[in-house]
C-alpha positions as protocol buffer text, in pm:
chain_id: "A"
residue {
  index: 1
  type: GLN
  ca { x: 159 y: 5114 z: -24703 }
}
residue {
  index: 2
  type: VAL
  ca { x: 285 y: 5018 z: -24366 }
}
residue {
  index: 3
  type: GLN
  ca { x: -50 y: 4909 z: -24185 }
}
residue {
  index: 4
  type: LEU
  ca { x: -136 y: 4795 z: -23845 }
}
residue {
  index: 5
  type: VAL
  ca { x: -510 y: 4664 z: -23771 }
}
residue {
  index: 6
  type: GLU
  ca { x: -657 y: 4578 z: -23442 }
}
residue {
  index: 7
  type: SER
  ca { x: -933 y: 4346 z: -23345 }
}
residue {
  index: 8
  type: GLY
  ca { x: -1089 y: 4095 z: -23063 }
}
residue {
  index: 9
  type: GLY
  ca { x: -1197 y: 4357 z: -22851 }
}
residue {
  index: 10
  type: GLY
  ca { x: -1475 y: 4377 z: -22670 }
}
residue {
  index: 11
  type: LEU
  ca { x: -1668 y: 4320 z: -22348 }
}
residue {
  index: 12
  type: VAL
  ca { x: -1557 y: 4089 z: -22048 }
}
residue {
  index: 13
  type: GLN
  ca { x: -1686 y: 4062 z: -21707 }
}
residue {
  index: 14
  type: PRO
  ca { x: -1393 y: 4064 z: -21391 }
}
residue {
  index: 15
  type: GLY
  ca { x: -1183 y: 3782 z: -21383 }
}
residue {
  index: 16
  type: GLY
  ca { x: -1274 y: 3648 z: -21784 }
}
residue {
  index: 17
  type: SER
  ca { x: -1027 y: 3649 z: -22036 }
}
residue {
  index: 18
  type: LEU
  ca { x: -939 y: 3800 z: -22351 }
}
residue {
  index: 19
  type: THR
  ca { x: -681 y: 3786 z: -22676 }
}
residue {
  index: 20
  type: LEU
  ca { x: -606 y: 4098 z: -22901 }
}
residue {
  index: 21
  type: SER
  ca { x: -475 y: 4061 z: -23263 }
}
residue {
  index: 22
  type: CYS
  ca { x: -214 y: 4328 z: -23436 }
}
residue {
  index: 23
  type: ALA
  ca { x: -215 y: 4223 z: -23768 }
}
residue {
  index: 24
  type: TYR
  ca { x: 111 y: 4390 z: -23918 }
}
residue {
  index: 25
  type: SER
  ca { x: 190 y: 4459 z: -24324 }
}
residue {
  index: 26
  type: GLY
  ca { x: 427 y: 4726 z: -24570 }
}
residue {
  index: 27
  type: PHE
  ca { x: 711 y: 4708 z: -24414 }
}
residue {
  index: 28
  type: SER
  ca { x: 975 y: 4803 z: -24656 }
}
residue {
  index: 29
  type: ARG
  ca { x: 1185 y: 4800 z: -24393 }
}
residue {
  index: 30
  type: ASN
  ca { x: 1304 y: 4619 z: -24045 }
}
residue {
  index: 31
  type: PHE
  ca { x: 1115 y: 4702 z: -23737 }
}
residue {
  index: 32
  type: TYR
  ca { x: 1264 y: 4699 z: -23414 }
}
residue {
  index: 33
  type: GLY
  ca { x: 1019 y: 4522 z: -23197 }
}
residue {
  index: 34
  type: ILE
  ca { x: 538 y: 4573 z: -23163 }
}
residue {
  index: 35
  type: GLY
  ca { x: 463 y: 4717 z: -22797 }
}
residue {
  index: 36
  type: TRP
  ca { x: 159 y: 4713 z: -22708 }
}
residue {
  index: 37
  type: PHE
  ca { x: -82 y: 5062 z: -22540 }
}
residue {
  index: 38
  type: ARG
  ca { x: -368 y: 5139 z: -22362 }
}
residue {
  index: 39
  type: GLN
  ca { x: -536 y: 5453 z: -22254 }
}
residue {
  index: 40
  type: ALA
  ca { x: -869 y: 5498 z: -22031 }
}
residue {
  index: 41
  type: PRO
  ca { x: -1115 y: 5815 z: -22130 }
}
residue {
  index: 42
  type: GLY
  ca { x: -887 y: 6079 z: -21881 }
}
residue {
  index: 43
  type: ARG
  ca { x: -555 y: 5929 z: -21890 }
}
residue {
  index: 44
  type: ASP
  ca { x: -172 y: 5942 z: -22095 }
}
residue {
  index: 45
  type: ARG
  ca { x: -151 y: 5691 z: -22371 }
}
residue {
  index: 46
  type: GLU
  ca { x: 68 y: 5356 z: -22114 }
}
residue {
  index: 47
  type: GLY
  ca { x: 313 y: 5086 z: -22219 }
}
residue {
  index: 48
  type: VAL
  ca { x: 211 y: 4801 z: -22200 }
}
residue {
  index: 49
  type: ALA
  ca { x: 359 y: 4503 z: -22310 }
}
residue {
  index: 50
  type: ALA
  ca { x: 624 y: 4464 z: -22598 }
}
residue {
  index: 51
  type: ILE
  ca { x: 822 y: 4189 z: -22796 }
}
residue {
  index: 52
  type: SER
  ca { x: 1159 y: 4190 z: -23027 }
}
residue {
  index: 53
  type: LYS
  ca { x: 1164 y: 4197 z: -23394 }
}
residue {
  index: 54
  type: THR
  ca { x: 1517 y: 4063 z: -23316 }
}
residue {
  index: 55
  type: ASP
  ca { x: 1564 y: 3795 z: -23038 }
}
residue {
  index: 56
  type: GLU
  ca { x: 1181 y: 3784 z: -22931 }
}
residue {
  index: 57
  type: SER
  ca { x: 1312 y: 3952 z: -22590 }
}
residue {
  index: 58
  type: THR
  ca { x: 983 y: 4114 z: -22400 }
}
residue {
  index: 59
  type: VAL
  ca { x: 851 y: 4351 z: -22097 }
}
residue {
  index: 60
  type: TYR
  ca { x: 577 y: 4392 z: -21988 }
}
residue {
  index: 61
  type: SER
  ca { x: 403 y: 4746 z: -21712 }
}
residue {
  index: 62
  type: ASP
  ca { x: 471 y: 4609 z: -21334 }
}
residue {
  index: 63
  type: SER
  ca { x: 26 y: 4696 z: -21362 }
}
residue {
  index: 64
  type: VAL
  ca { x: -23 y: 4373 z: -21595 }
}
residue {
  index: 65
  type: LYS
  ca { x: 290 y: 4107 z: -21603 }
}
residue {
  index: 66
  type: GLY
  ca { x: 121 y: 3781 z: -21488 }
}
residue {
  index: 67
  type: ARG
  ca { x: -199 y: 3843 z: -21546 }
}
residue {
  index: 68
  type: PHE
  ca { x: -84 y: 3934 z: -21990 }
}
residue {
  index: 69
  type: THR
  ca { x: 142 y: 3763 z: -22216 }
}
residue {
  index: 70
  type: ILE
  ca { x: 231 y: 3916 z: -22561 }
}
residue {
  index: 71
  type: SER
  ca { x: 409 y: 3684 z: -22897 }
}
residue {
  index: 72
  type: ARG
  ca { x: 364 y: 3774 z: -23224 }
}
residue {
  index: 73
  type: ASP
  ca { x: 381 y: 3446 z: -23471 }
}
residue {
  index: 74
  type: ASP
  ca { x: 603 y: 3566 z: -23792 }
}
residue {
  index: 75
  type: SER
  ca { x: 418 y: 3369 z: -23997 }
}
residue {
  index: 76
  type: LYS
  ca { x: 108 y: 3465 z: -24029 }
}
residue {
  index: 77
  type: ASN
  ca { x: 263 y: 3859 z: -23926 }
}
residue {
  index: 78
  type: VAL
  ca { x: 33 y: 3871 z: -23626 }
}
residue {
  index: 79
  type: ALA
  ca { x: 137 y: 3988 z: -23309 }
}
residue {
  index: 80
  type: TYR
  ca { x: -103 y: 3884 z: -22948 }
}
residue {
  index: 81
  type: LEU
  ca { x: -200 y: 4009 z: -22649 }
}
residue {
  index: 82
  type: GLN
  ca { x: -336 y: 3705 z: -22427 }
}
residue {
  index: 83
  type: MET
  ca { x: -475 y: 3936 z: -22092 }
}
residue {
  index: 84
  type: ASN
  ca { x: -614 y: 3673 z: -21845 }
}
residue {
  index: 85
  type: ASN
  ca { x: -762 y: 3771 z: -21527 }
}
residue {
  index: 86
  type: LEU
  ca { x: -914 y: 4112 z: -21654 }
}
residue {
  index: 87
  type: ARG
  ca { x: -963 y: 4407 z: -21387 }
}
residue {
  index: 88
  type: PRO
  ca { x: -1259 y: 4679 z: -21451 }
}
residue {
  index: 89
  type: GLU
  ca { x: -905 y: 4898 z: -21418 }
}
residue {
  index: 90
  type: ASP
  ca { x: -751 y: 4755 z: -21746 }
}
residue {
  index: 91
  type: THR
  ca { x: -1083 y: 4926 z: -21959 }
}
residue {
  index: 92
  type: ALA
  ca { x: -887 y: 5144 z: -22235 }
}
residue {
  index: 93
  type: LYS
  ca { x: -848 y: 5155 z: -22561 }
}
residue {
  index: 94
  type: TYR
  ca { x: -593 y: 4914 z: -22701 }
}
residue {
  index: 95
  type: SER
  ca { x: -384 y: 5021 z: -22976 }
}
residue {
  index: 96
  type: CYS
  ca { x: -28 y: 4847 z: -23102 }
}
residue {
  index: 97
  type: ALA
  ca { x: 274 y: 4952 z: -23242 }
}
residue {
  index: 98
  type: ALA
  ca { x: 558 y: 4912 z: -23423 }
}
residue {
  index: 99
  type: SER
  ca { x: 913 y: 5088 z: -23342 }
}
residue {
  index: 100
  type: THR
  ca { x: 1105 y: 5168 z: -23710 }
}
residue {
  index: 101
  type: SER
  ca { x: 1384 y: 5445 z: -23645 }
}
residue {
  index: 102
  type: ILE
  ca { x: 1513 y: 5366 z: -23236 }
}
residue {
  index: 103
  type: PRO
  ca { x: 1608 y: 5055 z: -23128 }
}
residue {
  index: 104
  type: GLY
  ca { x: 1466 y: 4828 z: -22796 }
}
residue {
  index: 105
  type: ILE
  ca { x: 1127 y: 4791 z: -22747 }
}
residue {
  index: 106
  type: ALA
  ca { x: 1118 y: 5108 z: -22433 }
}
residue {
  index: 107
  type: ILE
  ca { x: 771 y: 5051 z: -22372 }
}
residue {
  index: 108
  type: LYS
  ca { x: 773 y: 5339 z: -22102 }
}
residue {
  index: 109
  type: GLN
  ca { x: 885 y: 5639 z: -22436 }
}
residue {
  index: 110
  type: VAL
  ca { x: 583 y: 5623 z: -22606 }
}
residue {
  index: 111
  type: PRO
  ca { x: 704 y: 5858 z: -22884 }
}
residue {
  index: 112
  type: TRP
  ca { x: 954 y: 5587 z: -22991 }
}
residue {
  index: 113
  type: TRP
  ca { x: 736 y: 5416 z: -23167 }
}
residue {
  index: 114
  type: ASP
  ca { x: 677 y: 5553 z: -23490 }
}
residue {
  index: 115
  type: ILE
  ca { x: 378 y: 5377 z: -23650 }
}
residue {
  index: 116
  type: TRP
  ca { x: 6 y: 5260 z: -23483 }
}
residue {
  index: 117
  type: GLY
  ca { x: -350 y: 5141 z: -23548 }
}
residue {
  index: 118
  type: GLN
  ca { x: -611 y: 5261 z: -23511 }
}
residue {
  index: 119
  type: GLY
  ca { x: -755 y: 5101 z: -23137 }
}
residue {
  index: 120
  type: THR
  ca { x: -943 y: 4794 z: -23006 }
}
residue {
  index: 121
  type: GLU
  ca { x: -1121 y: 4844 z: -22676 }
}
residue {
  index: 122
  type: VAL
  ca { x: -1198 y: 4648 z: -22402 }
}
residue {
  index: 123
  type: THR
  ca { x: -1427 y: 4717 z: -22165 }
}
residue {
  index: 124
  type: VAL
  ca { x: -1389 y: 4499 z: -21848 }
}
residue {
  index: 125
  type: SER
  ca { x: -1751 y: 4532 z: -21555 }
}
residue {
  index: 126
  type: SER
  ca { x: -1969 y: 4256 z: -21493 }
}
């Protein structure tokens, strides 16, 4: 059974840091990438970052570029999202997803990502 499980969310002050983890398991076939997405109340889900499974290339949204870093550890089947210099507007539910059908790591194409975790809440507030 394919499964993605996020952890690491919480409450952090502006300027602080958090690292989210996404443990993935049960893939009977290869997948193209792991992505992180977020959804704030009343807003659409948006892609934050993604990392390719094949060549470790990465992509970031403009809003997090330079502050967030995505990585993965294949020995542990875990992907990470290191978030630095957090801002109140980063407050959202963060979910990781895997792309198994369409090659690439296009984070703007949310429907291309077909396996999703349950998400973890991140709140940035003083």
